[in-house]
PDB file of C-alpha atoms in Angstrom:
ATOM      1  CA  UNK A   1     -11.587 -10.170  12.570  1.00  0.00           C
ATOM      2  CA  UNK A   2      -7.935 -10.168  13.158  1.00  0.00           C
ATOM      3  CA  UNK A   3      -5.981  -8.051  15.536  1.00  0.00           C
ATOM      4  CA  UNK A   4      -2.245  -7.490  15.363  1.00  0.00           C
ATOM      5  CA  UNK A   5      -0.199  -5.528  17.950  1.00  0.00           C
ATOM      6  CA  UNK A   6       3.342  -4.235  16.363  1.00  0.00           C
ATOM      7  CA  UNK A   7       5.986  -3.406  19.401  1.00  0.00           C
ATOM      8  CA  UNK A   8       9.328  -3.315  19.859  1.00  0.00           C
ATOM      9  CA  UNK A   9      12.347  -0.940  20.281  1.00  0.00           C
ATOM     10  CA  UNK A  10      12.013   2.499  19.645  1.00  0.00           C
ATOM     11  CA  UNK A  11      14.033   3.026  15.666  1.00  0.00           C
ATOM     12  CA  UNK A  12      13.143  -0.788  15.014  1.00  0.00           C
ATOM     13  CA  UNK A  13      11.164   0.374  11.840  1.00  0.00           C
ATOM     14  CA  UNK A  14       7.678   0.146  13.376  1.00  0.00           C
ATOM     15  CA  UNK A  15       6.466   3.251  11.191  1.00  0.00           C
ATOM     16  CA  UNK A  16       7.400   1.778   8.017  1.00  0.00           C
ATOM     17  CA  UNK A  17       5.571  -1.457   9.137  1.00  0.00           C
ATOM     18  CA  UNK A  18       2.363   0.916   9.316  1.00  0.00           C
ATOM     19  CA  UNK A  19       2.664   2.186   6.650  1.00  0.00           C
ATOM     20  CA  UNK A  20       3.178  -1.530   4.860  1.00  0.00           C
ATOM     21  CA  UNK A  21       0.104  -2.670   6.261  1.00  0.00           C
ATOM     22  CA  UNK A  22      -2.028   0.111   5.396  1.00  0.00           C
ATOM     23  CA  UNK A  23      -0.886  -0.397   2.049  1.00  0.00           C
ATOM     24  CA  UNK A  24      -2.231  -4.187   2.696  1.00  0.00           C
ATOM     25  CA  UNK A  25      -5.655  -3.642   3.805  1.00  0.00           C
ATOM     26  CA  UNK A  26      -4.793  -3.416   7.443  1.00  0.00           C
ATOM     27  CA  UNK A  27      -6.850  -0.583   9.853  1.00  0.00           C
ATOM     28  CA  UNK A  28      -3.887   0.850  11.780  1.00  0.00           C
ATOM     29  CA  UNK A  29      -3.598   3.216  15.195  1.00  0.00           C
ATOM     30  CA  UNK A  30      -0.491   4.136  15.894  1.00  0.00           C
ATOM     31  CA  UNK A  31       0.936   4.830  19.762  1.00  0.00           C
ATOM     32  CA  UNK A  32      -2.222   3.397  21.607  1.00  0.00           C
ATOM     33  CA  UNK A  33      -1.995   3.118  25.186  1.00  0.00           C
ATOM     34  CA  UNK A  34      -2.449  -0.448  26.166  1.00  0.00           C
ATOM     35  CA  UNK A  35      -5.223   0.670  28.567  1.00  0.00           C
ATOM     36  CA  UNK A  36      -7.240   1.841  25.544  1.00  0.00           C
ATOM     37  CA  UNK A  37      -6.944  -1.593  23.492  1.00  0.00           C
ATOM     38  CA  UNK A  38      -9.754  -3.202  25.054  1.00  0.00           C
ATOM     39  CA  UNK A  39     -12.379   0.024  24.009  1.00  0.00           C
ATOM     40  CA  UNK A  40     -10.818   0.391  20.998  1.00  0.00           C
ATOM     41  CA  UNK A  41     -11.171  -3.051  20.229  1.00  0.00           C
ATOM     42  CA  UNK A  42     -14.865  -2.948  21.493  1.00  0.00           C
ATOM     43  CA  UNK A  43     -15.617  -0.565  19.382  1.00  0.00           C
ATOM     44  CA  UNK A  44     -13.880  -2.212  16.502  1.00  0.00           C
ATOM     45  CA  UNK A  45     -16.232  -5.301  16.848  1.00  0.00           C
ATOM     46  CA  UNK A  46     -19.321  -3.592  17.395  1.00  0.00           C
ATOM     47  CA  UNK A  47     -18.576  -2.063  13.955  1.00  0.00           C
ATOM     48  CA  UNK A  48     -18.439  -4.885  12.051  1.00  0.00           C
ATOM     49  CA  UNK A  49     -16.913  -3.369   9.325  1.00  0.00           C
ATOM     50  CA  UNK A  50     -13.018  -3.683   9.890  1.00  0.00           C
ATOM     51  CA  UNK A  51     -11.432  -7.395   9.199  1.00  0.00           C
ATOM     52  CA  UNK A  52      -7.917  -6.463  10.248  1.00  0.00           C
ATOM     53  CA  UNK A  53      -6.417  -3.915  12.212  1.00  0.00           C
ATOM     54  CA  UNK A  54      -2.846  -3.067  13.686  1.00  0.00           C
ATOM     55  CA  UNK A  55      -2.098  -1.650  16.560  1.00  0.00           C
ATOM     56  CA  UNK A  56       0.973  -0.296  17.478  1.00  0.00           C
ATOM     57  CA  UNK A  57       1.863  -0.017  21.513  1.00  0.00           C
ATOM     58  CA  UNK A  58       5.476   0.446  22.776  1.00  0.00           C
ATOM     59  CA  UNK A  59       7.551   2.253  25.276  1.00  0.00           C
ATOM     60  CA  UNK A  60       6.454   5.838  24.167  1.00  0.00           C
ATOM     61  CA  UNK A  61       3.006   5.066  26.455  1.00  0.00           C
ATOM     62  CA  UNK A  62       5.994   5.201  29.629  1.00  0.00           C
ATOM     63  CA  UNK A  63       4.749   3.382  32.526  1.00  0.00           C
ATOM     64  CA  UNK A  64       1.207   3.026  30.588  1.00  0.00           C
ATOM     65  CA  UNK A  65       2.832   0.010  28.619  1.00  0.00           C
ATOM     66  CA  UNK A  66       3.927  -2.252  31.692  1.00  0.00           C
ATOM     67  CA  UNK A  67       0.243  -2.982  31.480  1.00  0.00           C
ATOM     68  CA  UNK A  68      -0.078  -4.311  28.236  1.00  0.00           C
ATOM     69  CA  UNK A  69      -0.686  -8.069  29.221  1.00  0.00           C
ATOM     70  CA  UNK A  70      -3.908  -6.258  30.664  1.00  0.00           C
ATOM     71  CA  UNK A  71      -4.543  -5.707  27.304  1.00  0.00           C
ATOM     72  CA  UNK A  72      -3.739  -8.501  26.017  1.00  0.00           C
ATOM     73  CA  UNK A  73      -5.892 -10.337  28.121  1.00  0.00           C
ATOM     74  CA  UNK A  74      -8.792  -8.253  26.545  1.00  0.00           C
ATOM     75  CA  UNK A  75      -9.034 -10.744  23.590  1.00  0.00           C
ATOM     76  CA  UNK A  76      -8.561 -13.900  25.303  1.00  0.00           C
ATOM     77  CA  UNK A  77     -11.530 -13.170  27.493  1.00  0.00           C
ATOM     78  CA  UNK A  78     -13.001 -12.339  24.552  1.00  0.00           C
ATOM     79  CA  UNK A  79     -11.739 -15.361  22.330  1.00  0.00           C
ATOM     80  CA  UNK A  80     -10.515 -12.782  19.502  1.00  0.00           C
ATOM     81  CA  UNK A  81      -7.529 -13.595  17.032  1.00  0.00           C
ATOM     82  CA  UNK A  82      -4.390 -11.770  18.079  1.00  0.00           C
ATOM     83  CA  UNK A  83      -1.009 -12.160  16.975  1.00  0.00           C
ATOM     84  CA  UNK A  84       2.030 -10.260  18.187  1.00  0.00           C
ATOM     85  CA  UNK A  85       4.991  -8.634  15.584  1.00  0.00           C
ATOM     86  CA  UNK A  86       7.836  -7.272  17.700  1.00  0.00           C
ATOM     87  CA  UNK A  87      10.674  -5.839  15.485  1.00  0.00           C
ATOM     88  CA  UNK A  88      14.310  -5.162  16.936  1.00  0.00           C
ATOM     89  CA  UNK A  89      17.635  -4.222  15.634  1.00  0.00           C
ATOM     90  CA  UNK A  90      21.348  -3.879  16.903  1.00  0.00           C
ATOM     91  CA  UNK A  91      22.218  -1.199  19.143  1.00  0.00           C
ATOM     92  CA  UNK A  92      24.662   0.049  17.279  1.00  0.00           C
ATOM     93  CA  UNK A  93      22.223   0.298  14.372  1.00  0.00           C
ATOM     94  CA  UNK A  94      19.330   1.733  16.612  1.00  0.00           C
ATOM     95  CA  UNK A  95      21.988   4.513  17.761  1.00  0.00           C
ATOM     96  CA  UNK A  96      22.907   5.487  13.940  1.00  0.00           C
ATOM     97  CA  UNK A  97      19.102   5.673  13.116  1.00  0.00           C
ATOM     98  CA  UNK A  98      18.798   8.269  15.968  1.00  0.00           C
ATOM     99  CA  UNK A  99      21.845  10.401  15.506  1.00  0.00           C
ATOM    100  CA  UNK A 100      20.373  10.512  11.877  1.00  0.00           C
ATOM    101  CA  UNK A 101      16.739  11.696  12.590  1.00  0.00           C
ATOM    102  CA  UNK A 102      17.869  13.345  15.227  1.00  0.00           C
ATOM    103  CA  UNK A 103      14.833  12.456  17.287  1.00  0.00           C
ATOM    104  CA  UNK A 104      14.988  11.913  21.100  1.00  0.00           C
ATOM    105  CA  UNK A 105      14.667   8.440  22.595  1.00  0.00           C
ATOM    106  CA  UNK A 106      11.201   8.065  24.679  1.00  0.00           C
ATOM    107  CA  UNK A 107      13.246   7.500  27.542  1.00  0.00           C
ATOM    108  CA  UNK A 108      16.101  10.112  26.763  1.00  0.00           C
ATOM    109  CA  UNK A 109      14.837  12.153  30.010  1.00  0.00           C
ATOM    110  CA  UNK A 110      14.510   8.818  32.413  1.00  0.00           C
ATOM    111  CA  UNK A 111      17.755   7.840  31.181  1.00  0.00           C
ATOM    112  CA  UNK A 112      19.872  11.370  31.772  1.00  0.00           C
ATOM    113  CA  UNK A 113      20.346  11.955  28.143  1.00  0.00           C
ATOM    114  CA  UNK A 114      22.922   8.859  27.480  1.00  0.00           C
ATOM    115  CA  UNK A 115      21.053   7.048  24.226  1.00  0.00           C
ATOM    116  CA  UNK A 116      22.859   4.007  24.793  1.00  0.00           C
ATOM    117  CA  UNK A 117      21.597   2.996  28.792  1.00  0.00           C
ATOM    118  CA  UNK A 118      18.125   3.957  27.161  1.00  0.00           C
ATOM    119  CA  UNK A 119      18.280   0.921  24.295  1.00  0.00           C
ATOM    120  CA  UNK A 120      19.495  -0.961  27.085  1.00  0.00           C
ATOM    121  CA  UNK A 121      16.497   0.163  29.542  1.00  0.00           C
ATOM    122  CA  UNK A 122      14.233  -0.443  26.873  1.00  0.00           C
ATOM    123  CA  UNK A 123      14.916  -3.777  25.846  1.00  0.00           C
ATOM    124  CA  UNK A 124      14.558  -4.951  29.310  1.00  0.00           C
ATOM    125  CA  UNK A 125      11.016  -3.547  29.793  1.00  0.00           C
ATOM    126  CA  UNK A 126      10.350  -5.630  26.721  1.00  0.00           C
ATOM    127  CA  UNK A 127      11.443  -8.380  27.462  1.00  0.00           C
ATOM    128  CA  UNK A 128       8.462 -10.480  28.019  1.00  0.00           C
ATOM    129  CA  UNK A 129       6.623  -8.885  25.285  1.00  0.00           C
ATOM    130  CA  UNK A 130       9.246 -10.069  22.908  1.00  0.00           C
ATOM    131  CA  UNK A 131       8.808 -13.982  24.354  1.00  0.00           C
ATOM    132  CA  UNK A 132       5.106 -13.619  23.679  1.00  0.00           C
ATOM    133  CA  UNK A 133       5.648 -12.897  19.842  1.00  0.00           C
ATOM    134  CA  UNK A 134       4.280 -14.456  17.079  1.00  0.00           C
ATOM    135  CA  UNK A 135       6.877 -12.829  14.616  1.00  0.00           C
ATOM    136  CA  UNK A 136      10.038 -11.496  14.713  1.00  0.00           C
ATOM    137  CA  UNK A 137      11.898  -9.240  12.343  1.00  0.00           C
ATOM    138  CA  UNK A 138      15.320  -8.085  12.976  1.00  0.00           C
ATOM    139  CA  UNK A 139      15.794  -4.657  10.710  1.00  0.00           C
ATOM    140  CA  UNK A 140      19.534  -4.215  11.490  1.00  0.00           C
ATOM    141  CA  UNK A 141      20.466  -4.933   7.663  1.00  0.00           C
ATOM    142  CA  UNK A 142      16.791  -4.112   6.035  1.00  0.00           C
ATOM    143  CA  UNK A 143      16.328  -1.433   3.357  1.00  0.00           C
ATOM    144  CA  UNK A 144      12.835  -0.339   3.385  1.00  0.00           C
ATOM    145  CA  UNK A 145      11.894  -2.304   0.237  1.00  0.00           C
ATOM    146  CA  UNK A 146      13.577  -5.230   2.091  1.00  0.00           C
ATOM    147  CA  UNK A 147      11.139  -4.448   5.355  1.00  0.00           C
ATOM    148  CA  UNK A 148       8.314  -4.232   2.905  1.00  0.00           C
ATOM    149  CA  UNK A 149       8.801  -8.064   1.448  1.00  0.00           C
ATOM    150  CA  UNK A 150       9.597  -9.459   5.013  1.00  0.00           C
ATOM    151  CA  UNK A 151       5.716  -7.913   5.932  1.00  0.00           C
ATOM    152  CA  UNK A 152       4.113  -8.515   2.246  1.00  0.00           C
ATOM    153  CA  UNK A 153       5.822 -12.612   3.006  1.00  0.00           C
ATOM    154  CA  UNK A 154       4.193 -12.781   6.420  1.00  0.00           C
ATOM    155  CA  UNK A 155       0.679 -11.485   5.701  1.00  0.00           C
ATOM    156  CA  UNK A 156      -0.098 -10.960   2.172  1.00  0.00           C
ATOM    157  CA  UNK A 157      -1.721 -14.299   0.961  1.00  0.00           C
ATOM    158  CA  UNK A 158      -0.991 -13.273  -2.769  1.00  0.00           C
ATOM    159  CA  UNK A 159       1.976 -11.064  -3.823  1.00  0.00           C
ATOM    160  CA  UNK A 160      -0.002  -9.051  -6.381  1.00  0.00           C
ATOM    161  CA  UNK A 161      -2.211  -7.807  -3.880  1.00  0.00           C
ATOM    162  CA  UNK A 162       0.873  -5.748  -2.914  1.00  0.00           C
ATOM    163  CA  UNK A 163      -0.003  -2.884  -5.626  1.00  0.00           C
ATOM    164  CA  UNK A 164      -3.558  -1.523  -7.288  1.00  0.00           C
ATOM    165  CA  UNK A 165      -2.625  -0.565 -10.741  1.00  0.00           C
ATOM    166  CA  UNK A 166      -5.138   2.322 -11.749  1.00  0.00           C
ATOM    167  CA  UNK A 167      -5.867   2.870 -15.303  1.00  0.00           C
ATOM    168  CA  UNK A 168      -7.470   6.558 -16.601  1.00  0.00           C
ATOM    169  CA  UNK A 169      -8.651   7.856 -19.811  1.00  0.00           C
ATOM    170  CA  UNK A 170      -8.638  11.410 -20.466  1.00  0.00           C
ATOM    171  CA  UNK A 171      -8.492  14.225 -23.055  1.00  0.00           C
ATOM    172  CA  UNK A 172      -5.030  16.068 -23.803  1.00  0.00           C
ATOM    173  CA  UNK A 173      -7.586  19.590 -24.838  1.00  0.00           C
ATOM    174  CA  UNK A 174      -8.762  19.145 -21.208  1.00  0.00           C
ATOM    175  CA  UNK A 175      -4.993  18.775 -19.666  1.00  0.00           C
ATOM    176  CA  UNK A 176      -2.947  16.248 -19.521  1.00  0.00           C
ATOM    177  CA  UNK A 177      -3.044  14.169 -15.913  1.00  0.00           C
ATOM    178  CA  UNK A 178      -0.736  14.893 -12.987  1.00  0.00           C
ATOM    179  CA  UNK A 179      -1.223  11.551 -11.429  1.00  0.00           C
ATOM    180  CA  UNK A 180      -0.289   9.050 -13.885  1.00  0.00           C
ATOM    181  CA  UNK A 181       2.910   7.238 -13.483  1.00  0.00           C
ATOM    182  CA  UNK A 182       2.997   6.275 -17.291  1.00  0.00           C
ATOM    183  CA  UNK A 183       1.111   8.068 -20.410  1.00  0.00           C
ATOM    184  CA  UNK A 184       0.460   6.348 -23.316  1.00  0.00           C
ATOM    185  CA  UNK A 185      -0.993   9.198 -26.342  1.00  0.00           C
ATOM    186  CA  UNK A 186      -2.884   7.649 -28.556  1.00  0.00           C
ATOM    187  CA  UNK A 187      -3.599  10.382 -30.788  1.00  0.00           C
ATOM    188  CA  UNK A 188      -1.556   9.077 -33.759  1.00  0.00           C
ATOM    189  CA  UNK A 189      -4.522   6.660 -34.048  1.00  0.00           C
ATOM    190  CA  UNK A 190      -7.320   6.927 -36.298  1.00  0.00           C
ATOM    191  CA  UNK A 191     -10.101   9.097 -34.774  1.00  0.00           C
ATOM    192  CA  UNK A 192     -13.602   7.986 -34.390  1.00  0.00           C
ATOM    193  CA  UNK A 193     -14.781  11.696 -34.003  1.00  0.00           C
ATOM    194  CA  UNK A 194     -14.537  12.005 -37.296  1.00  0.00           C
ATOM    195  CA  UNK A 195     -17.010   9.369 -38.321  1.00  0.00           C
ATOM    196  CA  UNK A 196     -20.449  10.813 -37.950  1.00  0.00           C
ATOM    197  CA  UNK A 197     -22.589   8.223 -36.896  1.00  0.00           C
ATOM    198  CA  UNK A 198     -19.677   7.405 -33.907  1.00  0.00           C
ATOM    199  CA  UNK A 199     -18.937  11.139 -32.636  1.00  0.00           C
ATOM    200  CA  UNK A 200     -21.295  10.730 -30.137  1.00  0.00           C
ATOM    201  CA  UNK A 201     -20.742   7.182 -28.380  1.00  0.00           C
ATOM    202  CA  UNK A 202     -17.469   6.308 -26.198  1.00  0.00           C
ATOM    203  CA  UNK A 203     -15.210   3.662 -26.081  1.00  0.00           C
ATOM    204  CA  UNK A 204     -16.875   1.465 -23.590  1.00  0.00           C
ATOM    205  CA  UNK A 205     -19.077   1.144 -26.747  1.00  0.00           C
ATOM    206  CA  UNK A 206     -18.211  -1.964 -29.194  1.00  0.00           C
ATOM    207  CA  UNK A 207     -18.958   0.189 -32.056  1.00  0.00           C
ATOM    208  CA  UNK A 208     -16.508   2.643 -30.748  1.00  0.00           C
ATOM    209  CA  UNK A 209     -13.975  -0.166 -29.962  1.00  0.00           C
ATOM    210  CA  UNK A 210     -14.471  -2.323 -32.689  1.00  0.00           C
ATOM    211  CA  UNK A 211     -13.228   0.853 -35.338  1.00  0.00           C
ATOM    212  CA  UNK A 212     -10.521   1.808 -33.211  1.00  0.00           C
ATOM    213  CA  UNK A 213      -9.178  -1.460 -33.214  1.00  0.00           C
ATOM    214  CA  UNK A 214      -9.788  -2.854 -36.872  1.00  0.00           C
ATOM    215  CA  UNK A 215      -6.547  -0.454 -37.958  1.00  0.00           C
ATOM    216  CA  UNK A 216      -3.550  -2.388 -37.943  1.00  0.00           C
ATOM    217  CA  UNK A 217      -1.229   0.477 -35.904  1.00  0.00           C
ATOM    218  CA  UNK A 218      -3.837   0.432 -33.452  1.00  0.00           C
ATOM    219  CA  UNK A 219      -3.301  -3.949 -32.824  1.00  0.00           C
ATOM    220  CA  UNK A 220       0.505  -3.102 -33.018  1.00  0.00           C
ATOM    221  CA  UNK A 221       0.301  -0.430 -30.894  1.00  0.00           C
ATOM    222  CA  UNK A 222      -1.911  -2.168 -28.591  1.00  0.00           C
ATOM    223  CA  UNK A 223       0.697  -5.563 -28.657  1.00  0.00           C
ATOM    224  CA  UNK A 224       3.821  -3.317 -27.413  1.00  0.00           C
ATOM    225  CA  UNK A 225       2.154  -1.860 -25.054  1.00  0.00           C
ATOM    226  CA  UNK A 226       0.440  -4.934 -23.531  1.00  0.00           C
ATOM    227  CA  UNK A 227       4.221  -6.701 -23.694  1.00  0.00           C
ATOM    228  CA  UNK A 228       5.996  -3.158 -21.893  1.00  0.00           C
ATOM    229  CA  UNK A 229       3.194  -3.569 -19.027  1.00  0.00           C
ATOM    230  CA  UNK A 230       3.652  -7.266 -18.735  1.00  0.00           C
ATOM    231  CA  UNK A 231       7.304  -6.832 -18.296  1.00  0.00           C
ATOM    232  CA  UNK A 232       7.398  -3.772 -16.005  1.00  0.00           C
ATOM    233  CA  UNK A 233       4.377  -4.593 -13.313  1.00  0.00           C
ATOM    234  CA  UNK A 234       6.052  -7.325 -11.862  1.00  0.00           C
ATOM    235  CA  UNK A 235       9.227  -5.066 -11.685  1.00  0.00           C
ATOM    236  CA  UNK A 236       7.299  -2.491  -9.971  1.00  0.00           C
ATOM    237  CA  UNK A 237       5.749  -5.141  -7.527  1.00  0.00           C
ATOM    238  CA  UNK A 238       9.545  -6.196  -6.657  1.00  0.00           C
ATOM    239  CA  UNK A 239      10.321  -2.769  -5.750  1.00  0.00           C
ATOM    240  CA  UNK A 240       7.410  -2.423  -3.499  1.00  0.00           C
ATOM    241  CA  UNK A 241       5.310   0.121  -5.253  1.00  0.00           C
ATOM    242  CA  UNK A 242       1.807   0.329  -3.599  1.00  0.00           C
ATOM    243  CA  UNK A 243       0.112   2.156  -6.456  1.00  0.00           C
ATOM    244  CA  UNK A 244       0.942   2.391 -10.114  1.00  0.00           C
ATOM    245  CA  UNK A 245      -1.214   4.580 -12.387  1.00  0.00           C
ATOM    246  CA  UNK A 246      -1.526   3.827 -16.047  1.00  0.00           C
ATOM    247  CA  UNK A 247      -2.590   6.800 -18.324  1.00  0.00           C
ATOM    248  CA  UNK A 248      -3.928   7.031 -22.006  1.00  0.00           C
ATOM    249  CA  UNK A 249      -5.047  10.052 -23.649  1.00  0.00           C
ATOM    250  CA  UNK A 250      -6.633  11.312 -26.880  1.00  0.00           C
ATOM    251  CA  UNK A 251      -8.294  14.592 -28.044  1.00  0.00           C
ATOM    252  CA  UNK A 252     -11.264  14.691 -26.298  1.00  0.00           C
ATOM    253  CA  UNK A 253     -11.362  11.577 -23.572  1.00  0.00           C
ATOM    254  CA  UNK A 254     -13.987   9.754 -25.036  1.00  0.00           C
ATOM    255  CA  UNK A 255     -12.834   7.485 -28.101  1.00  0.00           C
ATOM    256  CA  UNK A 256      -9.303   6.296 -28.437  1.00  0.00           C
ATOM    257  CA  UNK A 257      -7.917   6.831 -24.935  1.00  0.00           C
ATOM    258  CA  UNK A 258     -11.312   5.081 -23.075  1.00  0.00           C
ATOM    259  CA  UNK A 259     -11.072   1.909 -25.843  1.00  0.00           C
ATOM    260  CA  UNK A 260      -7.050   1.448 -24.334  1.00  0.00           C
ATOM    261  CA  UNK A 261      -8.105   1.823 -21.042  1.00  0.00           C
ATOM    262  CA  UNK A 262     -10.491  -0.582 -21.450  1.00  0.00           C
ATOM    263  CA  UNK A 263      -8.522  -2.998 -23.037  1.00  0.00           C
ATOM    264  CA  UNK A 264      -6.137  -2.689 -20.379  1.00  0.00           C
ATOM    265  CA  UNK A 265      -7.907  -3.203 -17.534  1.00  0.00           C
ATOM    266  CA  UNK A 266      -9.730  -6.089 -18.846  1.00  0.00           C
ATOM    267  CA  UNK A 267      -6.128  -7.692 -19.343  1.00  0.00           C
ATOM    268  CA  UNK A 268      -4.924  -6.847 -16.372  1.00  0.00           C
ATOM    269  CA  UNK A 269      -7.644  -8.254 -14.101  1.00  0.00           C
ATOM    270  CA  UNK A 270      -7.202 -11.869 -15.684  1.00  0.00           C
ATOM    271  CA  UNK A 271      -3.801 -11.632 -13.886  1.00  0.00           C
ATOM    272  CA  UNK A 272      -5.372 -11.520 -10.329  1.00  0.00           C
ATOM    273  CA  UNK A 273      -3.752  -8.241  -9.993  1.00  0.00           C
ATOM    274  CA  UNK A 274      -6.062  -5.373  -7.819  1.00  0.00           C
ATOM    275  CA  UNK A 275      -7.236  -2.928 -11.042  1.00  0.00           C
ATOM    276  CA  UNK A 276      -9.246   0.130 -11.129  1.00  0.00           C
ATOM    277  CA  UNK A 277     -10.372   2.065 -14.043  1.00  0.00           C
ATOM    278  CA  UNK A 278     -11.665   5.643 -14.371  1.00  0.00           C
ATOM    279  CA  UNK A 279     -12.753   7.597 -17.391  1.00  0.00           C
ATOM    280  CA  UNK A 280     -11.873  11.054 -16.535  1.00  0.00           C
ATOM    281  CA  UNK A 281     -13.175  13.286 -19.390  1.00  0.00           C
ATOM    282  CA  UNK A 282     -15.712  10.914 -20.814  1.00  0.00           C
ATOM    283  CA  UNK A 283     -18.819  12.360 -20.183  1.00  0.00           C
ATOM    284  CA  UNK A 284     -17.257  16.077 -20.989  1.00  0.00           C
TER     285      UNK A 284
END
């Protein structure tokens, strides 16, 4: 079990580190007093069932987060794997980022209203945290897709973990499917349905499969396709896409459409990538 507590300034980017690691596997609680880390933690290992969880604790708990060494000290008594992330980012930077969300620093009261003594106030109270950390990122020139590779670099043992491509099959008579990213119709292909002693088996079937595929459009079809998908997954990895969803369809969901998605996701999951498969209209 590994524990990792994101701090640091207030606009740093610690959000969009959440939401990174989330996308990674990561159990995240945002804005938890450090008080609370040593139950939450508790409860955590009791569990059993969480192997990595973030924890984000900064200046919004006000005087609450002078006492985070208190909470540190939790897991040393308790000889548990912590590491620190504390993110930062130029003042000037941190100011644009406010005047654009138009969000009010934690310590905007404490401070009389004047955003630039409460960076300053800020970094001071975090100080030590910031000697104590394990990593540092710097977000002053990051785009988010930038932010995204810095955290995918430091804790994502292989890139292609990154993204879970999802393939469905489904039937175009049953509507088409809102959540695909890409649809491939494969309805121009010849249709099993047809063939009597085949209307009634599915395309995780060999028999099903096997006449599908013995037409030559269906192996060139099935070649482009396997080449476009090839080409664009890495592409869509780069960009930082957490989820890409892969769509065929045919009449009815069971024949034409399942065989592709098959095919697919057995080609995909030779290239270590995370792959998911679900027949949608297949037992309609």
């Amino acid at each position: 079990m590994k524990f990792l507590i994101v701090t640091g300034l207030s606009g740093s980017g610690k959000s969009g580190v959440i939401n990174v690691l989330e996308d990674i596997g990561y159990y995240c609680i945002d804005n938890l007093p450090p008080q609370l880390i040593p139950e939450f933690s508790e409860i955590c290992v009791k569990s059993g069932k969480i192997q990595k969880i973030a924890i984000v604790t900064d200046i919004r708990g006000g005087e609450l987060f002078l006492e985070l060494d208190k909470g540190l000290a939790y897991f040393e008594e308790n000889d548990l794997e912590y590491s620190i992330m504390f993110l930062d980012a130029a003042d000037d930077v941190l100011i644009r980022r406010y005047k654009e969300t138009r969000r009010r620093h934690p310590l905007d009261e404490i401070c009389r209203g004047s955003l630039q003594k409460a960076i300053e106030t800020e970094r001071d109270m975090l100080m030590s945290v910031r000697e104590k950390a394990d990593y540092y990122i710097d977000t002053s020139s990051f785009s988010m897709a930038q932010l995204r590779e810095s955290v995918y670099s430091l804790f994502l043992e292989n890139p292609n973990d990154s993204m879970v491509v999802k393939i469905i099959s489904f039937g175009f008579k049953y509507g088409n499917d809102r959540e695909a990213d890409l649809v491939f119709d494969v309805r121009c292909l010849p249709n099993p349905y047809y063939v009597k002693e085949l209307r009634s088996h599915v395309g995780t079937e060999s028999c099903v499969s096997d006449y599908v595929m013995q037409y030559e459009q269906s192996q060139e079809l099935w070649k482009k396709i396997s080449e476009l998908i090839d080409f664009l997954i890495p592409l869509y990895i780069r960009e930082g896409k957490s989820q890409l969803v892969i769509a065929f369809g045919c009449t009815g969901g069971k024949h034409r459409s399942v065989t592709f998605a098959e095919m697919l996701y057995k080609h995909i999951s030779k290239q270590n990538i995370k792959c998911r498969i679900c027949h949608r209209d297949i037992k309609k």
